[in-house]
mmCIF file of C-alpha atoms in Angstrom:
data_model
loop_
_atom_site.group_PDB
_atom_site.id
_atom_site.type_symbol
_atom_site.label_atom_id
_atom_site.label_comp_id
_atom_site.label_asym_id
_atom_site.label_seq_id
_atom_site.Cartn_x
_atom_site.Cartn_y
_atom_site.Cartn_z
ATOM 1 C CA UNK E 1 115.777 66.070 91.300
ATOM 2 C CA UNK E 2 112.768 67.671 92.982
ATOM 3 C CA UNK E 3 113.144 71.391 93.618
ATOM 4 C CA UNK E 4 112.985 71.820 97.420
ATOM 5 C CA UNK E 5 111.803 75.425 97.356
ATOM 6 C CA UNK E 6 108.908 77.373 95.958
ATOM 7 C CA UNK E 7 110.573 80.798 96.071
ATOM 8 C CA UNK E 8 111.447 81.684 92.487
ATOM 9 C CA UNK E 9 114.769 83.344 93.267
ATOM 10 C CA UNK E 10 115.996 80.249 95.072
ATOM 11 C CA UNK E 11 114.681 78.051 92.264
ATOM 12 C CA UNK E 12 116.678 80.101 89.741
ATOM 13 C CA UNK E 13 120.009 79.298 91.421
ATOM 14 C CA UNK E 14 122.367 76.557 90.219
ATOM 15 C CA UNK E 15 122.569 73.696 92.770
ATOM 16 C CA UNK E 16 126.072 74.555 93.974
ATOM 17 C CA UNK E 17 125.114 78.172 94.631
ATOM 18 C CA UNK E 18 121.839 77.230 96.304
ATOM 19 C CA UNK E 19 123.831 74.929 98.593
ATOM 20 C CA UNK E 20 125.518 78.007 100.072
ATOM 21 C CA UNK E 21 122.136 79.124 101.432
ATOM 22 C CA UNK E 22 120.231 75.918 102.130
ATOM 23 C CA UNK E 23 121.774 75.025 105.528
ATOM 24 C CA UNK E 24 120.996 78.521 106.811
ATOM 25 C CA UNK E 25 117.398 78.919 105.603
ATOM 26 C CA UNK E 26 114.878 78.705 108.432
ATOM 27 C CA UNK E 27 111.137 78.347 107.660
ATOM 28 C CA UNK E 28 108.977 80.766 109.648
ATOM 29 C CA UNK E 29 105.149 80.847 109.520
ATOM 30 C CA UNK E 30 103.941 84.440 109.321
ATOM 31 C CA UNK E 31 100.471 85.821 109.997
ATOM 32 C CA UNK E 32 98.701 88.794 108.477
ATOM 33 C CA UNK E 33 100.025 91.966 110.080
ATOM 34 C CA UNK E 34 103.452 90.606 110.983
ATOM 35 C CA UNK E 35 106.218 93.119 110.335
ATOM 36 C CA UNK E 36 109.401 91.489 109.029
ATOM 37 C CA UNK E 37 111.366 94.665 108.282
ATOM 38 C CA UNK E 38 110.934 97.777 110.403
ATOM 39 C CA UNK E 39 111.808 101.196 109.059
ATOM 40 C CA UNK E 40 115.253 102.521 109.909
ATOM 41 C CA UNK E 41 116.275 99.439 111.916
ATOM 42 C CA UNK E 42 119.414 97.468 110.940
ATOM 43 C CA UNK E 43 118.717 94.281 109.003
ATOM 44 C CA UNK E 44 118.951 91.121 111.058
ATOM 45 C CA UNK E 45 117.599 88.760 108.408
ATOM 46 C CA UNK E 46 116.852 88.519 104.714
ATOM 47 C CA UNK E 47 113.546 86.825 103.863
ATOM 48 C CA UNK E 48 112.427 84.658 100.922
ATOM 49 C CA UNK E 49 108.649 83.999 100.861
ATOM 50 C CA UNK E 50 107.446 80.524 99.990
ATOM 51 C CA UNK E 51 103.793 81.598 100.153
ATOM 52 C CA UNK E 52 101.702 84.595 101.139
ATOM 53 C CA UNK E 53 101.872 88.244 100.155
ATOM 54 C CA UNK E 54 103.616 91.277 101.649
ATOM 55 C CA UNK E 55 103.547 95.035 101.163
ATOM 56 C CA UNK E 56 106.366 97.507 101.409
ATOM 57 C CA UNK E 57 104.953 100.495 103.253
ATOM 58 C CA UNK E 58 106.089 104.108 103.358
ATOM 59 C CA UNK E 59 105.152 105.811 106.625
ATOM 60 C CA UNK E 60 104.893 109.590 106.878
ATOM 61 C CA UNK E 61 104.976 111.848 109.925
ATOM 62 C CA UNK E 62 101.264 112.777 109.607
ATOM 63 C CA UNK E 63 100.957 109.728 110.174
ATOM 64 C CA UNK E 64 99.953 108.177 106.877
ATOM 65 C CA UNK E 65 100.709 104.779 105.391
ATOM 66 C CA UNK E 66 101.066 104.133 101.674
ATOM 67 C CA UNK E 67 102.031 100.963 99.868
ATOM 68 C CA UNK E 68 104.948 101.486 97.480
ATOM 69 C CA UNK E 69 105.497 97.867 96.467
ATOM 70 C CA UNK E 70 104.445 94.272 97.024
ATOM 71 C CA UNK E 71 105.925 90.835 96.541
ATOM 72 C CA UNK E 72 105.366 87.159 97.225
ATOM 73 C CA UNK E 73 107.101 83.938 96.263
ATOM 74 C CA UNK E 74 108.815 85.654 93.319
ATOM 75 C CA UNK E 75 110.827 87.973 95.559
ATOM 76 C CA UNK E 76 112.770 88.667 98.705
ATOM 77 C CA UNK E 77 113.331 91.408 101.233
ATOM 78 C CA UNK E 78 115.192 93.580 101.462
ATOM 79 C CA UNK E 79 116.474 94.766 98.109
ATOM 80 C CA UNK E 80 118.326 97.438 100.095
ATOM 81 C CA UNK E 81 120.359 94.645 101.678
ATOM 82 C CA UNK E 82 121.241 93.301 98.228
ATOM 83 C CA UNK E 83 122.467 96.773 97.251
ATOM 84 C CA UNK E 84 124.740 96.997 100.275
ATOM 85 C CA UNK E 85 122.626 99.099 102.667
ATOM 86 C CA UNK E 86 122.183 98.107 106.303
ATOM 87 C CA UNK E 87 118.610 99.437 106.705
ATOM 88 C CA UNK E 88 115.684 100.982 104.832
ATOM 89 C CA UNK E 89 113.171 103.767 105.602
ATOM 90 C CA UNK E 90 110.356 101.455 104.542
ATOM 91 C CA UNK E 91 108.442 98.801 106.455
ATOM 92 C CA UNK E 92 107.564 95.346 105.162
ATOM 93 C CA UNK E 93 104.265 93.941 106.439
ATOM 94 C CA UNK E 94 102.595 90.615 105.695
ATOM 95 C CA UNK E 95 99.176 91.030 104.056
ATOM 96 C CA UNK E 96 98.328 87.372 103.336
ATOM 97 C CA UNK E 97 99.689 84.742 105.709
ATOM 98 C CA UNK E 98 102.279 82.257 104.537
ATOM 99 C CA UNK E 99 105.585 80.581 105.250
ATOM 100 C CA UNK E 100 108.808 82.461 104.629
ATOM 101 C CA UNK E 101 112.444 81.393 104.716
ATOM 102 C CA UNK E 102 114.817 83.605 106.645
ATOM 103 C CA UNK E 103 118.580 83.756 106.639
ATOM 104 C CA UNK E 104 120.862 85.936 108.711
ATOM 105 C CA UNK E 105 121.730 89.073 106.777
ATOM 106 C CA UNK E 106 125.462 88.540 107.221
ATOM 107 C CA UNK E 107 125.243 84.978 105.902
ATOM 108 C CA UNK E 108 123.478 86.204 102.767
ATOM 109 C CA UNK E 109 126.122 88.869 102.268
ATOM 110 C CA UNK E 110 128.848 86.250 102.683
ATOM 111 C CA UNK E 111 127.163 83.928 100.184
ATOM 112 C CA UNK E 112 126.865 86.770 97.667
ATOM 113 C CA UNK E 113 130.599 87.342 98.048
ATOM 114 C CA UNK E 114 131.217 83.686 97.163
ATOM 115 C CA UNK E 115 128.662 83.338 94.383
ATOM 116 C CA UNK E 116 128.456 85.532 91.284
ATOM 117 C CA UNK E 117 125.368 83.532 90.256
ATOM 118 C CA UNK E 118 123.541 84.394 93.478
ATOM 119 C CA UNK E 119 124.524 88.038 93.205
ATOM 120 C CA UNK E 120 123.363 88.084 89.591
ATOM 121 C CA UNK E 121 119.941 86.624 90.364
ATOM 122 C CA UNK E 122 119.359 89.038 93.233
ATOM 123 C CA UNK E 123 120.502 92.052 91.227
ATOM 124 C CA UNK E 124 118.200 91.096 88.374
ATOM 125 C CA UNK E 125 115.389 90.902 90.895
ATOM 126 C CA UNK E 126 116.225 94.437 92.035
ATOM 127 C CA UNK E 127 115.885 95.553 88.426
ATOM 128 C CA UNK E 128 112.446 93.981 88.064
ATOM 129 C CA UNK E 129 111.317 95.375 91.409
ATOM 130 C CA UNK E 130 112.294 98.879 90.313
ATOM 131 C CA UNK E 131 110.081 98.376 87.273
ATOM 132 C CA UNK E 132 107.187 97.385 89.541
ATOM 133 C CA UNK E 133 107.723 100.619 91.466
ATOM 134 C CA UNK E 134 107.736 102.669 88.262
ATOM 135 C CA UNK E 135 104.519 101.000 87.106
ATOM 136 C CA UNK E 136 102.979 101.802 90.484
ATOM 137 C CA UNK E 137 103.918 105.459 90.055
ATOM 138 C CA UNK E 138 102.384 105.463 86.563
ATOM 139 C CA UNK E 139 99.242 103.788 87.847
ATOM 140 C CA UNK E 140 98.796 106.169 90.786
ATOM 141 C CA UNK E 141 99.520 109.286 88.754
ATOM 142 C CA UNK E 142 97.727 108.695 85.476
ATOM 143 C CA UNK E 143 94.955 106.134 85.906
ATOM 144 C CA UNK E 144 91.516 106.004 87.465
ATOM 145 C CA UNK E 145 90.791 104.120 90.667
ATOM 146 C CA UNK E 146 89.119 101.175 88.944
ATOM 147 C CA UNK E 147 92.154 100.698 86.681
ATOM 148 C CA UNK E 148 94.488 100.893 89.673
ATOM 149 C CA UNK E 149 92.363 98.394 91.550
ATOM 150 C CA UNK E 150 92.390 96.008 88.583
ATOM 151 C CA UNK E 151 96.194 96.167 88.515
ATOM 152 C CA UNK E 152 96.557 95.547 92.226
ATOM 153 C CA UNK E 153 94.234 92.544 92.086
ATOM 154 C CA UNK E 154 96.288 91.128 89.224
ATOM 155 C CA UNK E 155 99.480 91.564 91.239
ATOM 156 C CA UNK E 156 97.922 89.725 94.168
ATOM 157 C CA UNK E 157 96.444 87.033 91.907
ATOM 158 C CA UNK E 158 99.901 86.352 90.447
ATOM 159 C CA UNK E 159 101.220 85.537 93.908
ATOM 160 C CA UNK E 160 98.579 83.294 95.485
ATOM 161 C CA UNK E 161 97.154 79.860 94.823
ATOM 162 C CA UNK E 162 93.733 79.865 93.195
ATOM 163 C CA UNK E 163 91.363 82.749 92.549
ATOM 164 C CA UNK E 164 90.408 83.745 96.096
ATOM 165 C CA UNK E 165 92.101 86.817 97.559
ATOM 166 C CA UNK E 166 91.518 87.343 101.309
ATOM 167 C CA UNK E 167 91.514 91.145 101.121
ATOM 168 C CA UNK E 168 89.222 93.652 102.828
ATOM 169 C CA UNK E 169 88.010 96.964 101.408
ATOM 170 C CA UNK E 170 89.715 98.718 104.297
ATOM 171 C CA UNK E 171 93.060 97.174 103.384
ATOM 172 C CA UNK E 172 92.676 97.887 99.673
ATOM 173 C CA UNK E 173 91.777 101.531 100.295
ATOM 174 C CA UNK E 174 94.963 101.849 102.358
ATOM 175 C CA UNK E 175 97.084 100.191 99.678
ATOM 176 C CA UNK E 176 95.663 102.380 96.914
ATOM 177 C CA UNK E 177 95.626 105.552 99.058
ATOM 178 C CA UNK E 178 91.958 106.275 98.377
ATOM 179 C CA UNK E 179 88.870 106.712 100.522
ATOM 180 C CA UNK E 180 87.062 103.532 101.384
ATOM 181 C CA UNK E 181 83.904 104.860 99.695
ATOM 182 C CA UNK E 182 85.838 105.369 96.433
ATOM 183 C CA UNK E 183 87.284 101.872 96.706
ATOM 184 C CA UNK E 184 83.801 100.434 97.217
ATOM 185 C CA UNK E 185 82.513 102.150 94.065
ATOM 186 C CA UNK E 186 85.469 100.861 92.041
ATOM 187 C CA UNK E 187 84.933 97.341 93.385
ATOM 188 C CA UNK E 188 81.274 97.467 92.352
ATOM 189 C CA UNK E 189 82.304 98.577 88.849
ATOM 190 C CA UNK E 190 84.668 95.616 88.415
ATOM 191 C CA UNK E 191 82.084 93.291 89.901
ATOM 192 C CA UNK E 192 79.365 94.622 87.616
ATOM 193 C CA UNK E 193 81.575 93.953 84.602
ATOM 194 C CA UNK E 194 81.971 90.316 85.644
ATOM 195 C CA UNK E 195 85.671 90.568 86.527
ATOM 196 C CA UNK E 196 85.414 89.761 90.236
ATOM 197 C CA UNK E 197 82.988 88.802 92.977
ATOM 198 C CA UNK E 198 83.394 90.593 96.285
ATOM 199 C CA UNK E 199 82.419 89.152 99.656
ATOM 200 C CA UNK E 200 83.198 90.293 103.163
ATOM 201 C CA UNK E 201 86.974 90.035 103.494
ATOM 202 C CA UNK E 202 87.312 88.156 100.207
ATOM 203 C CA UNK E 203 87.614 88.977 96.510
ATOM 204 C CA UNK E 204 87.257 86.201 93.934
ATOM 205 C CA UNK E 205 88.781 86.658 90.487
ATOM 206 C CA UNK E 206 86.245 85.554 87.861
ATOM 207 C CA UNK E 207 87.747 86.817 84.587
ATOM 208 C CA UNK E 208 91.461 87.546 84.584
ATOM 209 C CA UNK E 209 91.519 88.608 80.938
ATOM 210 C CA UNK E 210 89.002 91.364 81.651
ATOM 211 C CA UNK E 211 91.060 92.515 84.645
ATOM 212 C CA UNK E 212 94.142 92.753 82.439
ATOM 213 C CA UNK E 213 92.212 94.796 79.889
ATOM 214 C CA UNK E 214 90.948 97.092 82.649
ATOM 215 C CA UNK E 215 94.459 97.593 84.072
ATOM 216 C CA UNK E 216 95.789 98.676 80.670
ATOM 217 C CA UNK E 217 99.454 99.673 80.469
ATOM 218 C CA UNK E 218 99.906 99.719 84.243
ATOM 219 C CA UNK E 219 100.280 95.935 84.202
ATOM 220 C CA UNK E 220 102.465 93.588 82.166
ATOM 221 C CA UNK E 221 105.799 95.272 81.456
ATOM 222 C CA UNK E 222 107.464 94.541 84.785
ATOM 223 C CA UNK E 223 106.025 91.030 84.786
ATOM 224 C CA UNK E 224 107.400 90.298 81.306
ATOM 225 C CA UNK E 225 110.807 91.612 82.365
ATOM 226 C CA UNK E 226 110.836 89.333 85.405
ATOM 227 C CA UNK E 227 110.174 86.305 83.244
ATOM 228 C CA UNK E 228 112.860 87.389 80.765
ATOM 229 C CA UNK E 229 115.514 87.969 83.430
ATOM 230 C CA UNK E 230 114.658 85.310 86.030
ATOM 231 C CA UNK E 231 111.885 82.964 84.923
ATOM 232 C CA UNK E 232 108.167 82.203 85.362
ATOM 233 C CA UNK E 233 106.562 82.913 88.713
ATOM 234 C CA UNK E 234 102.808 82.551 88.268
ATOM 235 C CA UNK E 235 101.298 79.327 89.599
ATOM 236 C CA UNK E 236 104.625 78.072 90.865
ATOM 237 C CA UNK E 237 104.350 74.373 91.706
ATOM 238 C CA UNK E 238 104.411 73.659 95.445
ATOM 239 C CA UNK E 239 107.593 72.163 96.823
#
């Protein structure tokens, strides 16, 4: 039987448990900049990306925006909903356009009440997402900008088709919480080492192995845990 979905969490469900969700999943095309979860607003929907990339953003009163996490077809939003909360202080914004599946928050809660398998998959995802957050903290606190950039590009590369990442320097400087000039220098360093090629609004991954070496210990542990607990998510075959 052909798997009807690309989202890895949905693909991990047994057919009977997936059937609890399928009639209620609505495909929605999302553009860059769309906000699917607003900070401190009650959840209306849960979302399962089929393609594209999103950032979870922490907003401060200054104001200042800082990415604290990202996800694509391997994940869902919001993990706070899975844990029983009705809202989150963070915002979820689409960074690379794609199609997502949405389901009413109450329907997902009801399905979790009926399905231990669904609850188990989603809780294991929460565990892996917490590891991504811890690796982000390690990266931001202990590594140089070029190593942090290498990690972020790997995270994006894991979640898109092909080697082209439609990302601007302005966006990357926001996501890494660095000045644009510092981001430009780091990009030139990775480009000079043959890891990437940077164009206006586009970064092309040329040598993934070198990027992984540059990222060091900031990349790999959370990804290995995801594959152990849930399954593979890189280069997921289209539905």
